[in-house]
Coordinates of C-alpha atoms in Angstrom, one line a residue:
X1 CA -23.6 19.0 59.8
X2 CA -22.8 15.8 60.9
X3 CA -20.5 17.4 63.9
X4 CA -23.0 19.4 64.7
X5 CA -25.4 16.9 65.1
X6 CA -23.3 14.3 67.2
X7 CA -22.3 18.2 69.3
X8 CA -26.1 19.1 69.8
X9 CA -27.0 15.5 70.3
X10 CA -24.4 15.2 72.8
X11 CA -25.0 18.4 75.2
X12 CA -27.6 17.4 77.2
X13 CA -26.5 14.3 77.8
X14 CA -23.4 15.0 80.7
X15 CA -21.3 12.2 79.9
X16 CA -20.2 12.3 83.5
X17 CA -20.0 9.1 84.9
X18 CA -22.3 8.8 88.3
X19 CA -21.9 6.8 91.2
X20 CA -24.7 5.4 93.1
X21 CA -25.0 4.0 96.6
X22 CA -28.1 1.3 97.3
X23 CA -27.6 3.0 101.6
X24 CA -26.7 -0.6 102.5
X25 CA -23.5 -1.1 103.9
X26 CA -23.1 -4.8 102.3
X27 CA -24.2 -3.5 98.5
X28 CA -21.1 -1.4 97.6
X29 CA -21.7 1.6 95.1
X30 CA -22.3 1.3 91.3
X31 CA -21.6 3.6 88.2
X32 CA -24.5 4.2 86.3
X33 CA -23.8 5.5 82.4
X34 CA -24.4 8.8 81.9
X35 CA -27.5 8.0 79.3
X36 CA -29.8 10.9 80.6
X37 CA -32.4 11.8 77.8
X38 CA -35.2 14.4 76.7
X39 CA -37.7 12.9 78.5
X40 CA -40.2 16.3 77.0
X41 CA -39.4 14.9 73.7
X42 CA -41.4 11.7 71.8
X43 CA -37.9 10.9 70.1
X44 CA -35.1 11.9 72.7
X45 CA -31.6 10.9 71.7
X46 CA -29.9 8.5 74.4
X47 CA -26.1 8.5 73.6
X48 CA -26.2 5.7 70.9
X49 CA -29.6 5.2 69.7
X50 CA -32.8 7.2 69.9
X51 CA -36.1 6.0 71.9
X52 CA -39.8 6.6 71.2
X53 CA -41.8 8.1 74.0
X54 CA -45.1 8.9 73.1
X55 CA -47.6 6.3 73.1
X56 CA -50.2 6.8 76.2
X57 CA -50.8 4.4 78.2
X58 CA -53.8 2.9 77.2
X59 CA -52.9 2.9 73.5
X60 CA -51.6 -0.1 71.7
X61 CA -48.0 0.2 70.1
X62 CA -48.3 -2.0 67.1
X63 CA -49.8 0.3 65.2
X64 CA -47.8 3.0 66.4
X65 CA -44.6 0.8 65.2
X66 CA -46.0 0.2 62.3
X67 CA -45.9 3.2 61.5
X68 CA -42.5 4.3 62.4
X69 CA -41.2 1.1 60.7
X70 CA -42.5 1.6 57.6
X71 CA -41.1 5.5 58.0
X72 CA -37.6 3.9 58.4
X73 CA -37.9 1.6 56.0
X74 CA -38.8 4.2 53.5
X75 CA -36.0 6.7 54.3
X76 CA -33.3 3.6 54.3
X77 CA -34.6 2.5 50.5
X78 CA -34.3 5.9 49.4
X79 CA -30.3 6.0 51.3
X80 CA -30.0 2.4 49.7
X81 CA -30.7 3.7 46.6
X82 CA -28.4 6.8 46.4
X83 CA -25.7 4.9 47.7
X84 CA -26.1 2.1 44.9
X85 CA -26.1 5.3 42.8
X86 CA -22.6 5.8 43.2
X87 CA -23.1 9.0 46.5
X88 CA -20.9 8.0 49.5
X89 CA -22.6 7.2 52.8
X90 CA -21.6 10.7 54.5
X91 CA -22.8 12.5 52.2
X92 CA -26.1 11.1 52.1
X93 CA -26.5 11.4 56.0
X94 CA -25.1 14.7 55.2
X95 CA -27.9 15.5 53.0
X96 CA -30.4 14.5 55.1
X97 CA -29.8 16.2 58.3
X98 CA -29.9 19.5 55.7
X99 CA -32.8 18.6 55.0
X100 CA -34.4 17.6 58.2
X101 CA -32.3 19.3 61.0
X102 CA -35.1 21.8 61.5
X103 CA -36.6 18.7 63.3
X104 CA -33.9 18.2 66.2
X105 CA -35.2 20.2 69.0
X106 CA -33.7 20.0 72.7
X107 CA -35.6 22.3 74.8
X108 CA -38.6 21.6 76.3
X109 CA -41.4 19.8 74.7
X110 CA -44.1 20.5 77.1
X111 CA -43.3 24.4 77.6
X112 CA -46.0 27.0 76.0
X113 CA -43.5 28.0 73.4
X114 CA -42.6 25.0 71.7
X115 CA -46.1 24.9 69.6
X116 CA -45.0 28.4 68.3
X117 CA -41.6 27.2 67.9
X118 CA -42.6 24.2 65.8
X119 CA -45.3 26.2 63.6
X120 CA -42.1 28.7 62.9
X121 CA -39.9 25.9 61.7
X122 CA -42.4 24.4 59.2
X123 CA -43.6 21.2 61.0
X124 CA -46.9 19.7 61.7
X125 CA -49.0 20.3 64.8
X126 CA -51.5 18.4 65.1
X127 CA -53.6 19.1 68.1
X128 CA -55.5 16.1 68.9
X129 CA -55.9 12.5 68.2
X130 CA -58.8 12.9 65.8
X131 CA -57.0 15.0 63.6
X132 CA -53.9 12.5 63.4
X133 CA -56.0 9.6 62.8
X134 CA -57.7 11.8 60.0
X135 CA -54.4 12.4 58.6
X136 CA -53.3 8.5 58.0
X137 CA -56.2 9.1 55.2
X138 CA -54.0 11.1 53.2
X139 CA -52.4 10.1 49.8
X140 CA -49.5 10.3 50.5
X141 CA -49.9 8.3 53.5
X142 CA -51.6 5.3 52.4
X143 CA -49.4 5.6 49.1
X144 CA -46.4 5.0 51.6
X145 CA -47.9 1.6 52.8
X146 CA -49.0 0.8 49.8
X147 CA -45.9 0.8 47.7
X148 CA -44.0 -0.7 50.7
X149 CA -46.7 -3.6 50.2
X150 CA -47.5 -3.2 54.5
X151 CA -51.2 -2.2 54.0
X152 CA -53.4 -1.4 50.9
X153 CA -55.4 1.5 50.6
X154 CA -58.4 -0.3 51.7
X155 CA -56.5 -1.8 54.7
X156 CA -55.1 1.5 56.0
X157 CA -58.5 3.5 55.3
X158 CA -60.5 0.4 57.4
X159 CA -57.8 1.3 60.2
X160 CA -58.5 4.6 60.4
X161 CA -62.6 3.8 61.0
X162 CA -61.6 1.5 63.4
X163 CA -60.0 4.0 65.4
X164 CA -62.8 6.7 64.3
X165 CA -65.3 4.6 66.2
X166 CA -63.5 3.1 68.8
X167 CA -62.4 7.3 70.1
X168 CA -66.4 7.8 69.5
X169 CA -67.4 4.9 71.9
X170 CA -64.7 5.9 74.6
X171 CA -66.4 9.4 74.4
X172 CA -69.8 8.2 74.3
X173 CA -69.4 6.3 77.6
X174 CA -67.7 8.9 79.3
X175 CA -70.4 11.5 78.7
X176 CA -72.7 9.2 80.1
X177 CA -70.6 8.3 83.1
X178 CA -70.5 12.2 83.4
X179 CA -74.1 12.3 83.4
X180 CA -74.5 9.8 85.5
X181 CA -72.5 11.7 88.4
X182 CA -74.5 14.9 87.9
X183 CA -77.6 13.0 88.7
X184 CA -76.9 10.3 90.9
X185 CA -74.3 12.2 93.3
X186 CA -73.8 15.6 92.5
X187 CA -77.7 17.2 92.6
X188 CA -78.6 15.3 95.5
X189 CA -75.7 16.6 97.3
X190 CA -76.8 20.2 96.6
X191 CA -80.2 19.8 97.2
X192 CA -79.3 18.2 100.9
X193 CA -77.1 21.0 101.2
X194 CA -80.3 23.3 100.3
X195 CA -82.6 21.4 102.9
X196 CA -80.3 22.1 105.8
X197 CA -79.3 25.4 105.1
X198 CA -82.3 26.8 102.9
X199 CA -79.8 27.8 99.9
X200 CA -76.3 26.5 98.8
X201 CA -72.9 27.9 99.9
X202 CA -71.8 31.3 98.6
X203 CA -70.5 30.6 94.9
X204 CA -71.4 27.4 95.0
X205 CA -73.1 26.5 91.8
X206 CA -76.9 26.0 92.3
X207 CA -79.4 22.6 91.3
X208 CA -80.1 25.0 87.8
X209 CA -76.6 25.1 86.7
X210 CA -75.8 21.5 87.1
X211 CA -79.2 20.5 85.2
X212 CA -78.1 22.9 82.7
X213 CA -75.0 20.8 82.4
X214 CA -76.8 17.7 81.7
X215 CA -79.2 19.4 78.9
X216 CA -75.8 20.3 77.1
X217 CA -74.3 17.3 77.7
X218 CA -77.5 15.5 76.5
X219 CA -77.8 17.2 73.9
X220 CA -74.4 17.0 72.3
X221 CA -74.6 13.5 72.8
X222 CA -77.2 13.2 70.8
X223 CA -75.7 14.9 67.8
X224 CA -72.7 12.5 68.4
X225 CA -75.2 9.6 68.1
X226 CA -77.2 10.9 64.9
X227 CA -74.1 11.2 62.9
X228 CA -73.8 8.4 60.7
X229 CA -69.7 9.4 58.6
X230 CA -67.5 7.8 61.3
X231 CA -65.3 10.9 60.8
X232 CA -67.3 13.4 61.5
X233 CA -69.1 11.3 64.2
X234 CA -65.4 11.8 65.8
X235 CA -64.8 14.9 65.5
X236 CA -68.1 15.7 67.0
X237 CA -66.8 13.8 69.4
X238 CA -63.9 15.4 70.2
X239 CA -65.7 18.7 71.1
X240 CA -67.7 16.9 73.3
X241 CA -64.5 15.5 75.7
X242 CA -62.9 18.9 75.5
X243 CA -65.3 21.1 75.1
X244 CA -68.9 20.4 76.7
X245 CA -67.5 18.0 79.5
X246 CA -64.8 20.2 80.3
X247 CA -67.1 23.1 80.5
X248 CA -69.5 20.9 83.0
X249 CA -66.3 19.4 84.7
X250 CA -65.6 23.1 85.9
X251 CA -68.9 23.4 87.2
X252 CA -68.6 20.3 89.1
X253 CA -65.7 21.2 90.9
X254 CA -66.8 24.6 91.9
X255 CA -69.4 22.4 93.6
X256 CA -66.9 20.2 95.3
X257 CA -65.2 23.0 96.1
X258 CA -67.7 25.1 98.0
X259 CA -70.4 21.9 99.0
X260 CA -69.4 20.8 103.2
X261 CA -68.2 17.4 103.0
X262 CA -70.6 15.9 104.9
X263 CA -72.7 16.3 101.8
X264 CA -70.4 15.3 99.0
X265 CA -71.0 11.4 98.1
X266 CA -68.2 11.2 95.7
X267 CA -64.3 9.8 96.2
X268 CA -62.3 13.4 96.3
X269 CA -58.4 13.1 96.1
X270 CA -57.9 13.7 99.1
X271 CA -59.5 10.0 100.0
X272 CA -57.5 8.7 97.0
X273 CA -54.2 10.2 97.6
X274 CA -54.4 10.5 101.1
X275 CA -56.6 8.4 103.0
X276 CA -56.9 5.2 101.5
X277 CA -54.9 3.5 104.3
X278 CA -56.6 4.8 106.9
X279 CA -60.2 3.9 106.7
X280 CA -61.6 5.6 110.0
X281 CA -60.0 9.0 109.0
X282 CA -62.3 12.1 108.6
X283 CA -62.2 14.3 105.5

């Protein structure tokens, strides 16, 4: 196993060495190792150590290491322990790529199939952030910080309410922001569209539909709000960014779409992407 693993580990990586050239004739060309990684995969494997990949942007990484730390240091106590048991060290990492190799995937993490791939192979899939923090409730969870003497129970539980309410807030202000844009920009735009050609573009959603919106929107809001368990609040919340505002978002964008630009009030991408250094350009 442990061939195989250093062989699989090993085959995406082209040990090729590549030369690289700055296109200045005073800089001569470089080598550059041949450390090429996964770059689809939270954990990709870069020649001598592995690297973690999957914290977003706007997400802190102490918790995130935390976490991971507290893994290794977990998995190295039980080695420690085996090995101070009389087993030898290659037959412990022997062991516990058996165990485990089911977990080294190099394909692509972002394709369709790899979901259906993982689910086949016994591992978790957990499908959105809500649902992960839920799962740092478990026993076995906060029994791993515990006995590690990281976190207590209490400590770990209080994190995971923290993070409950802070997802509900970031939610909570988006929805508004959403609503917000229907009313300030988006209905006016149709209704000027309505007042200079008595009805709106072909397939362009109408003043009714967008008004609909907001009543959803409102309205799922609210059950966000009356919630008082900081769990469920979330997970009411969660359905409201990928469910409701999506749903609206498409709406919204049909209206883009169809509305003449002369009535749309609103940055489109085209201005961001495009025409932000040239101010006196027409859209």
């Amino acid at each position: 196993r442990t061939v195989q693993f250093q062989q699989a580990m090993m085959s995406t990586l082209g040990p090729e060495v590549k030369t690289m050239s700055c296109g200045v004739d005073m800089i001569g060309d470089f080598t550059v190792p041949a450390e090429d990684r996964n770059r689809t995969s939270p954990f990709p494997y870069g020649g001598n150590r592995f690297e973690f990949r999957a914290v977003g942007s706007s997400q802190n990484v102490s918790l995130v290491n935390t976490v991971l730390c507290t893994m290794m240091a977990d998995s190295f106590k039980a080695f420690a322990d085996e090995i101070e048991g009389g087993a030898t060290a290659t037959t412990v990492a022997a062991k516990a790529l058996d165990a485990h190799w089911r977990c080294i995937f190099n394909g692509n993490g972002y394709g369709e199939s790899w979901p259906a791939e993982a689910t086949s192979r016994g591992l978790w899939k957990i499908d959105s952030g809500v649902e992960a923090i839920a799962c740092l409730e478990n026993t076995k969870n906060t029994q791993l910080f515990d006995t590690l003497k990281v976190m207590s129970t209490p400590e770990t539980l209080a994190r995971a309410e923290v993070m409950f309410n802070q997802y509900t807030g970031t939610v909570e202000m988006e929805a508004k922001c959403m609503i917000d844009m229907i009313r300030q920009h988006i209905v006016p735009s149709v209704k000027k569209s309505i007042a200079r050609a008595g009805a709106p573009p072909t397939g362009c959603p109408g003043v009714a539909d967008l008004e609909s919106c907001v009543a959803k929107l409102e309205a799922s809001l609210h059950h966000v709000e009356s919630e008082g368990n900081l769990k469920a609040k979330a997970a009411l919340a969660r359905v409201l960014r990928l469910e409701t505002m999506d749903e609206c978002r498409k709406v919204c964008d049909a209206v883009e779409a169809r509305l003449p630009a002369e009535f749309w009030t609103l940055a489109t991408y085209k201005e961001l992407l495009f025409l932000d250094s040239n101010q006196s350009a027409k859209c």
